[in-house]
Amino acid sequence: MTATLIWILVALVAIGVYLSWTAGRLDRLHARMDAARAALDAQLLRRASVAQELATSGVLDPAASIVLYEAAHAARQAEEEQREVAESELSQALRAVFEDPAQVEAVRDAPGGEEAARELAEAVRRVPMARRFHNDAVGAARRLREHRKVRWFRLAGHAPFPLAFEMDDEPPAALVERVS
């Protein structure tokens, strides 16, 4: 009888250690996801700020400036629920403004335009990478949270279910190709 109780106790301790390890892993995944979201937010803010600065610099024609400024402003001011849509609209505005290589050349030829074009190209290149890192972290956390052991023992606690950030992040080809 004593040997049976010892084996039961050993099994319970092993299960407890395994569940504790799983909960720690889930916590690390949530921390990684939060860090990736902060990096994504920083890249989105940088892209919108550079686009807004370029729109107000006077190197673009008035119509392009207005389109770019309004999209960048909307992206910076968007509530969390509307953020994906606003960021997608900024991507579309950037592609519309910089679809013509002549527009990119006009920006580059303006005083300070070379650096502005380079900075915007870097910003639009970094957004897809940051979004991919964030969505990869979300996917890993989701896969672990879908395991029965995590659901049955409520190892995720009260953390909200992770959501991917889906947006149109295709950069304007003329800008990225020319500045590369």
Short mmCIF file of N, CA, C and O in Angstrom, two decimals, residues 21-116:
data_model
loop_
_atom_site.label_atom_id
_atom_site.label_comp_id
_atom_site.label_asym_id
_atom_site.label_seq_id
_atom_site.Cartn_x
_atom_site.Cartn_y
_atom_site.Cartn_z
N TRP A 21 5.60 23.52 -16.50
CA TRP A 21 6.48 23.82 -17.63
C TRP A 21 5.65 24.34 -18.81
O TRP A 21 6.05 25.30 -19.47
N THR A 22 4.52 23.72 -19.07
CA THR A 22 3.66 24.15 -20.17
C THR A 22 3.12 25.56 -19.92
O THR A 22 3.08 26.39 -20.84
N ALA A 23 2.73 25.85 -18.69
CA ALA A 23 2.24 27.19 -18.37
C ALA A 23 3.35 28.23 -18.54
O ALA A 23 3.11 29.34 -19.04
N GLY A 24 4.57 27.88 -18.15
CA GLY A 24 5.70 28.79 -18.33
C GLY A 24 5.99 29.03 -19.80
O GLY A 24 6.30 30.16 -20.22
N ARG A 25 5.90 27.98 -20.60
CA ARG A 25 6.11 28.11 -22.04
C ARG A 25 5.05 29.03 -22.65
O ARG A 25 5.36 29.89 -23.48
N LEU A 26 3.82 28.85 -22.23
CA LEU A 26 2.74 29.70 -22.73
C LEU A 26 2.95 31.15 -22.32
O LEU A 26 2.74 32.07 -23.10
N ASP A 27 3.42 31.35 -21.11
CA ASP A 27 3.70 32.70 -20.64
C ASP A 27 4.82 33.34 -21.47
O ASP A 27 4.73 34.52 -21.84
N ARG A 28 5.86 32.58 -21.78
CA ARG A 28 6.94 33.10 -22.62
C ARG A 28 6.45 33.43 -24.02
O ARG A 28 6.86 34.43 -24.62
N LEU A 29 5.55 32.60 -24.55
CA LEU A 29 4.98 32.89 -25.87
C LEU A 29 4.15 34.17 -25.85
O LEU A 29 4.20 34.97 -26.79
N HIS A 30 3.39 34.37 -24.77
CA HIS A 30 2.61 35.61 -24.66
C HIS A 30 3.54 36.81 -24.55
O HIS A 30 3.26 37.88 -25.12
N ALA A 31 4.64 36.68 -23.82
CA ALA A 31 5.60 37.78 -23.70
C ALA A 31 6.24 38.07 -25.06
O ALA A 31 6.42 39.25 -25.44
N ARG A 32 6.58 37.03 -25.80
CA ARG A 32 7.15 37.20 -27.14
C ARG A 32 6.15 37.88 -28.07
O ARG A 32 6.51 38.76 -28.86
N MET A 33 4.89 37.50 -27.94
CA MET A 33 3.85 38.09 -28.75
C MET A 33 3.67 39.58 -28.41
O MET A 33 3.53 40.41 -29.31
N ASP A 34 3.71 39.91 -27.12
CA ASP A 34 3.59 41.31 -26.72
C ASP A 34 4.76 42.15 -27.23
O ASP A 34 4.58 43.28 -27.68
N ALA A 35 5.97 41.58 -27.17
CA ALA A 35 7.14 42.30 -27.68
C ALA A 35 7.05 42.49 -29.18
O ALA A 35 7.39 43.56 -29.71
N ALA A 36 6.59 41.47 -29.88
CA ALA A 36 6.44 41.57 -31.34
C ALA A 36 5.36 42.60 -31.69
O ALA A 36 5.51 43.34 -32.67
N ARG A 37 4.31 42.68 -30.89
CA ARG A 37 3.25 43.67 -31.15
C ARG A 37 3.78 45.09 -30.92
O ARG A 37 3.48 46.01 -31.69
N ALA A 38 4.60 45.26 -29.90
CA ALA A 38 5.19 46.57 -29.64
C ALA A 38 6.11 46.98 -30.79
O ALA A 38 6.11 48.14 -31.22
N ALA A 39 6.88 46.03 -31.31
CA ALA A 39 7.76 46.32 -32.45
C ALA A 39 6.93 46.66 -33.69
O ALA A 39 7.28 47.57 -34.45
N LEU A 40 5.85 45.93 -33.91
CA LEU A 40 4.97 46.22 -35.04
C LEU A 40 4.35 47.60 -34.91
O LEU A 40 4.34 48.38 -35.87
N ASP A 41 3.87 47.93 -33.71
CA ASP A 41 3.29 49.26 -33.49
C ASP A 41 4.31 50.36 -33.76
O ASP A 41 3.99 51.38 -34.36
N ALA A 42 5.56 50.13 -33.34
CA ALA A 42 6.61 51.12 -33.56
C ALA A 42 6.88 51.29 -35.06
O ALA A 42 7.04 52.42 -35.54
N GLN A 43 6.92 50.20 -35.81
CA GLN A 43 7.17 50.29 -37.25
C GLN A 43 6.00 50.95 -37.98
O GLN A 43 6.21 51.73 -38.92
N LEU A 44 4.79 50.64 -37.56
CA LEU A 44 3.62 51.28 -38.18
C LEU A 44 3.61 52.78 -37.89
O LEU A 44 3.30 53.59 -38.78
N LEU A 45 3.94 53.14 -36.68
CA LEU A 45 3.99 54.56 -36.32
C LEU A 45 5.09 55.28 -37.10
O LEU A 45 4.90 56.40 -37.59
N ARG A 46 6.23 54.62 -37.23
CA ARG A 46 7.34 55.22 -37.99
C ARG A 46 6.93 55.43 -39.44
O ARG A 46 7.19 56.48 -40.02
N ARG A 47 6.31 54.42 -40.04
CA ARG A 47 5.88 54.54 -41.44
C ARG A 47 4.89 55.69 -41.61
O ARG A 47 5.01 56.50 -42.53
N ALA A 48 3.91 55.77 -40.72
CA ALA A 48 2.91 56.83 -40.81
C ALA A 48 3.55 58.21 -40.59
O ALA A 48 3.19 59.17 -41.27
N SER A 49 4.48 58.29 -39.65
CA SER A 49 5.13 59.57 -39.38
C SER A 49 5.97 60.04 -40.56
O SER A 49 5.94 61.22 -40.93
N VAL A 50 6.72 59.13 -41.15
CA VAL A 50 7.54 59.49 -42.31
C VAL A 50 6.65 59.89 -43.48
O VAL A 50 6.93 60.87 -44.18
N ALA A 51 5.57 59.16 -43.69
CA ALA A 51 4.66 59.49 -44.78
C ALA A 51 4.01 60.85 -44.54
O ALA A 51 3.89 61.67 -45.47
N GLN A 52 3.64 61.13 -43.30
CA GLN A 52 3.02 62.42 -42.98
C GLN A 52 4.03 63.55 -43.16
O GLN A 52 3.69 64.62 -43.69
N GLU A 53 5.25 63.31 -42.74
CA GLU A 53 6.30 64.33 -42.90
C GLU A 53 6.56 64.61 -44.38
O GLU A 53 6.70 65.76 -44.78
N LEU A 54 6.60 63.55 -45.17
CA LEU A 54 6.82 63.73 -46.61
C LEU A 54 5.64 64.45 -47.26
O LEU A 54 5.83 65.29 -48.14
N ALA A 55 4.43 64.16 -46.81
CA ALA A 55 3.24 64.81 -47.36
C ALA A 55 3.22 66.31 -47.08
O ALA A 55 2.72 67.09 -47.89
N THR A 56 3.78 66.71 -45.96
CA THR A 56 3.77 68.14 -45.60
C THR A 56 5.05 68.86 -46.02
O THR A 56 5.17 70.05 -45.79
N SER A 57 5.98 68.16 -46.65
CA SER A 57 7.26 68.77 -47.00
C SER A 57 7.19 69.66 -48.23
O SER A 57 8.09 70.46 -48.47
N GLY A 58 6.16 69.50 -49.06
CA GLY A 58 6.02 70.32 -50.25
C GLY A 58 6.69 69.74 -51.48
O GLY A 58 6.68 70.37 -52.53
N VAL A 59 7.27 68.55 -51.39
CA VAL A 59 7.92 67.96 -52.57
C VAL A 59 6.94 67.18 -53.44
O VAL A 59 7.24 66.92 -54.60
N LEU A 60 5.77 66.85 -52.92
CA LEU A 60 4.76 66.15 -53.70
C LEU A 60 3.77 67.15 -54.27
O LEU A 60 3.63 68.26 -53.75
N ASP A 61 3.08 66.74 -55.32
CA ASP A 61 2.04 67.62 -55.83
C ASP A 61 0.91 67.69 -54.80
O ASP A 61 0.79 66.81 -53.95
N PRO A 62 0.09 68.75 -54.84
CA PRO A 62 -0.93 68.95 -53.80
C PRO A 62 -1.90 67.78 -53.63
O PRO A 62 -2.24 67.42 -52.50
N ALA A 63 -2.35 67.18 -54.72
CA ALA A 63 -3.31 66.07 -54.60
C ALA A 63 -2.66 64.87 -53.90
O ALA A 63 -3.27 64.27 -53.01
N ALA A 64 -1.44 64.54 -54.29
CA ALA A 64 -0.74 63.42 -53.66
C ALA A 64 -0.47 63.71 -52.19
O ALA A 64 -0.57 62.83 -51.34
N SER A 65 -0.12 64.96 -51.90
CA SER A 65 0.13 65.35 -50.50
C SER A 65 -1.11 65.16 -49.64
O SER A 65 -1.02 64.65 -48.53
N ILE A 66 -2.25 65.56 -50.16
CA ILE A 66 -3.50 65.45 -49.40
C ILE A 66 -3.85 63.98 -49.17
O ILE A 66 -4.19 63.58 -48.05
N VAL A 67 -3.76 63.18 -50.22
CA VAL A 67 -4.09 61.75 -50.11
C VAL A 67 -3.17 61.09 -49.08
O VAL A 67 -3.63 60.36 -48.19
N LEU A 68 -1.87 61.35 -49.20
CA LEU A 68 -0.91 60.72 -48.30
C LEU A 68 -1.06 61.23 -46.88
O LEU A 68 -1.02 60.45 -45.92
N TYR A 69 -1.26 62.53 -46.71
CA TYR A 69 -1.41 63.10 -45.38
C TYR A 69 -2.65 62.53 -44.67
O TYR A 69 -2.58 62.14 -43.50
N GLU A 70 -3.78 62.50 -45.38
CA GLU A 70 -5.01 62.01 -44.75
C GLU A 70 -4.90 60.54 -44.37
O GLU A 70 -5.35 60.13 -43.30
N ALA A 71 -4.30 59.73 -45.23
CA ALA A 71 -4.14 58.30 -44.91
C ALA A 71 -3.18 58.10 -43.74
O ALA A 71 -3.45 57.29 -42.84
N ALA A 72 -2.09 58.86 -43.71
CA ALA A 72 -1.13 58.74 -42.61
C ALA A 72 -1.73 59.23 -41.30
O ALA A 72 -1.55 58.61 -40.24
N HIS A 73 -2.47 60.32 -41.37
CA HIS A 73 -3.12 60.84 -40.17
C HIS A 73 -4.16 59.86 -39.63
O HIS A 73 -4.24 59.61 -38.43
N ALA A 74 -4.94 59.29 -40.53
CA ALA A 74 -5.96 58.31 -40.12
C ALA A 74 -5.30 57.08 -39.49
O ALA A 74 -5.80 56.53 -38.51
N ALA A 75 -4.17 56.65 -40.05
CA ALA A 75 -3.46 55.49 -39.49
C ALA A 75 -2.92 55.79 -38.10
O ALA A 75 -2.95 54.93 -37.21
N ARG A 76 -2.43 57.00 -37.89
CA ARG A 76 -1.88 57.36 -36.58
C ARG A 76 -2.98 57.53 -35.53
O ARG A 76 -2.75 57.26 -34.36
N GLN A 77 -4.16 57.96 -35.95
CA GLN A 77 -5.23 58.26 -35.01
C GLN A 77 -6.25 57.13 -34.84
O GLN A 77 -7.17 57.25 -34.05
N ALA A 78 -6.08 56.05 -35.58
CA ALA A 78 -7.09 54.98 -35.59
C ALA A 78 -7.19 54.27 -34.25
O ALA A 78 -6.18 54.04 -33.57
N GLU A 79 -8.42 53.96 -33.88
CA GLU A 79 -8.66 53.15 -32.69
C GLU A 79 -8.21 51.72 -32.99
O GLU A 79 -8.10 51.33 -34.15
N GLU A 80 -7.99 50.93 -31.96
CA GLU A 80 -7.47 49.58 -32.13
C GLU A 80 -8.34 48.72 -33.04
O GLU A 80 -7.83 47.94 -33.83
N GLU A 81 -9.66 48.88 -32.97
CA GLU A 81 -10.56 48.08 -33.78
C GLU A 81 -10.47 48.43 -35.26
O GLU A 81 -10.75 47.60 -36.12
N GLN A 82 -10.09 49.65 -35.58
CA GLN A 82 -10.03 50.12 -36.97
C GLN A 82 -8.59 50.22 -37.49
O GLN A 82 -8.37 50.66 -38.61
N ARG A 83 -7.64 49.80 -36.69
CA ARG A 83 -6.23 50.00 -37.04
C ARG A 83 -5.81 49.25 -38.30
O ARG A 83 -5.10 49.79 -39.14
N GLU A 84 -6.24 48.00 -38.43
CA GLU A 84 -5.85 47.21 -39.61
C GLU A 84 -6.34 47.86 -40.89
O GLU A 84 -5.61 47.93 -41.88
N VAL A 85 -7.57 48.36 -40.87
CA VAL A 85 -8.14 49.00 -42.05
C VAL A 85 -7.40 50.30 -42.37
O VAL A 85 -7.04 50.56 -43.52
N ALA A 86 -7.12 51.09 -41.35
CA ALA A 86 -6.44 52.36 -41.56
C ALA A 86 -5.01 52.14 -42.08
O ALA A 86 -4.55 52.87 -42.98
N GLU A 87 -4.32 51.14 -41.55
CA GLU A 87 -2.97 50.85 -42.02
C GLU A 87 -2.99 50.33 -43.45
O GLU A 87 -2.10 50.64 -44.25
N SER A 88 -4.00 49.53 -43.79
CA SER A 88 -4.13 49.05 -45.17
C SER A 88 -4.39 50.21 -46.12
O SER A 88 -3.85 50.25 -47.24
N GLU A 89 -5.19 51.16 -45.68
CA GLU A 89 -5.47 52.33 -46.52
C GLU A 89 -4.22 53.17 -46.71
O GLU A 89 -4.00 53.75 -47.78
N LEU A 90 -3.36 53.25 -45.69
CA LEU A 90 -2.09 53.97 -45.85
C LEU A 90 -1.21 53.24 -46.86
O LEU A 90 -0.56 53.88 -47.70
N SER A 91 -1.19 51.92 -46.82
CA SER A 91 -0.41 51.16 -47.81
C SER A 91 -0.92 51.43 -49.22
O SER A 91 -0.13 51.62 -50.16
N GLN A 92 -2.23 51.47 -49.38
CA GLN A 92 -2.81 51.75 -50.69
C GLN A 92 -2.49 53.17 -51.15
O GLN A 92 -2.21 53.41 -52.33
N ALA A 93 -2.53 54.12 -50.22
CA ALA A 93 -2.20 55.50 -50.57
C ALA A 93 -0.73 55.62 -50.97
O ALA A 93 -0.40 56.33 -51.95
N LEU A 94 0.15 54.93 -50.26
CA LEU A 94 1.57 54.96 -50.62
C LEU A 94 1.79 54.37 -52.02
O LEU A 94 2.57 54.93 -52.81
N ARG A 95 1.11 53.28 -52.32
CA ARG A 95 1.24 52.69 -53.66
C ARG A 95 0.67 53.61 -54.73
O ARG A 95 1.23 53.72 -55.83
N ALA A 96 -0.44 54.29 -54.42
CA ALA A 96 -1.04 55.20 -55.39
C ALA A 96 -0.13 56.40 -55.66
O ALA A 96 0.05 56.80 -56.82
N VAL A 97 0.47 56.94 -54.61
CA VAL A 97 1.33 58.11 -54.77
C VAL A 97 2.65 57.75 -55.44
O VAL A 97 3.15 58.48 -56.30
N PHE A 98 3.21 56.60 -55.08
CA PHE A 98 4.53 56.24 -55.59
C PHE A 98 4.50 55.12 -56.61
O PHE A 98 5.47 54.38 -56.77
N GLU A 99 3.39 54.98 -57.35
CA GLU A 99 3.32 53.95 -58.38
C GLU A 99 4.17 54.32 -59.59
O GLU A 99 4.65 53.45 -60.32
N ASP A 100 4.37 55.59 -59.79
CA ASP A 100 5.14 56.07 -60.94
C ASP A 100 6.59 56.34 -60.51
O ASP A 100 6.82 57.12 -59.58
N PRO A 101 7.55 55.72 -61.16
CA PRO A 101 8.96 55.98 -60.81
C PRO A 101 9.34 57.46 -60.96
O PRO A 101 10.24 57.94 -60.26
N ALA A 102 8.64 58.20 -61.82
CA ALA A 102 8.92 59.63 -61.97
C ALA A 102 8.60 60.39 -60.69
O ALA A 102 9.29 61.36 -60.35
N GLN A 103 7.58 59.94 -59.97
CA GLN A 103 7.23 60.59 -58.70
C GLN A 103 8.35 60.37 -57.68
O GLN A 103 8.71 61.28 -56.94
N VAL A 104 8.90 59.17 -57.65
CA VAL A 104 10.01 58.88 -56.74
C VAL A 104 11.22 59.72 -57.10
O VAL A 104 11.88 60.29 -56.22
N GLU A 105 11.49 59.87 -58.39
CA GLU A 105 12.61 60.71 -58.84
C GLU A 105 12.38 62.17 -58.46
O GLU A 105 13.33 62.86 -58.07
N ALA A 106 11.15 62.64 -58.58
CA ALA A 106 10.85 64.02 -58.20
C ALA A 106 11.10 64.24 -56.72
O ALA A 106 11.63 65.28 -56.31
N VAL A 107 10.73 63.27 -55.90
CA VAL A 107 10.99 63.37 -54.46
C VAL A 107 12.49 63.38 -54.20
O VAL A 107 13.00 64.18 -53.42
N ARG A 108 13.22 62.48 -54.87
CA ARG A 108 14.66 62.37 -54.65
C ARG A 108 15.40 63.63 -55.10
O ARG A 108 16.42 64.00 -54.52
N ASP A 109 14.91 64.29 -56.13
CA ASP A 109 15.57 65.48 -56.66
C ASP A 109 15.32 66.71 -55.81
O ASP A 109 16.07 67.69 -55.90
N ALA A 110 14.30 66.71 -55.00
CA ALA A 110 13.99 67.85 -54.14
C ALA A 110 15.02 67.95 -53.02
O ALA A 110 15.64 66.95 -52.66
N PRO A 111 15.23 69.14 -52.48
CA PRO A 111 16.17 69.27 -51.36
C PRO A 111 15.73 68.42 -50.16
O PRO A 111 14.59 68.51 -49.71
N GLY A 112 16.61 67.56 -49.71
CA GLY A 112 16.29 66.66 -48.60
C GLY A 112 15.46 65.46 -49.02
O GLY A 112 15.12 64.62 -48.19
N GLY A 113 15.15 65.37 -50.29
CA GLY A 113 14.28 64.31 -50.78
C GLY A 113 14.94 62.94 -50.80
O GLY A 113 14.28 61.92 -50.62
N GLU A 114 16.25 62.92 -51.05
CA GLU A 114 16.97 61.64 -51.09
C GLU A 114 16.85 60.92 -49.75
O GLU A 114 16.52 59.74 -49.69
N GLU A 115 17.06 61.66 -48.68
CA GLU A 115 16.96 61.04 -47.35
C GLU A 115 15.51 60.69 -47.02
O GLU A 115 15.24 59.65 -46.43
N ALA A 116 14.57 61.54 -47.40
CA ALA A 116 13.15 61.26 -47.13
C ALA A 116 12.71 60.00 -47.87
O ALA A 116 12.02 59.15 -47.29
#
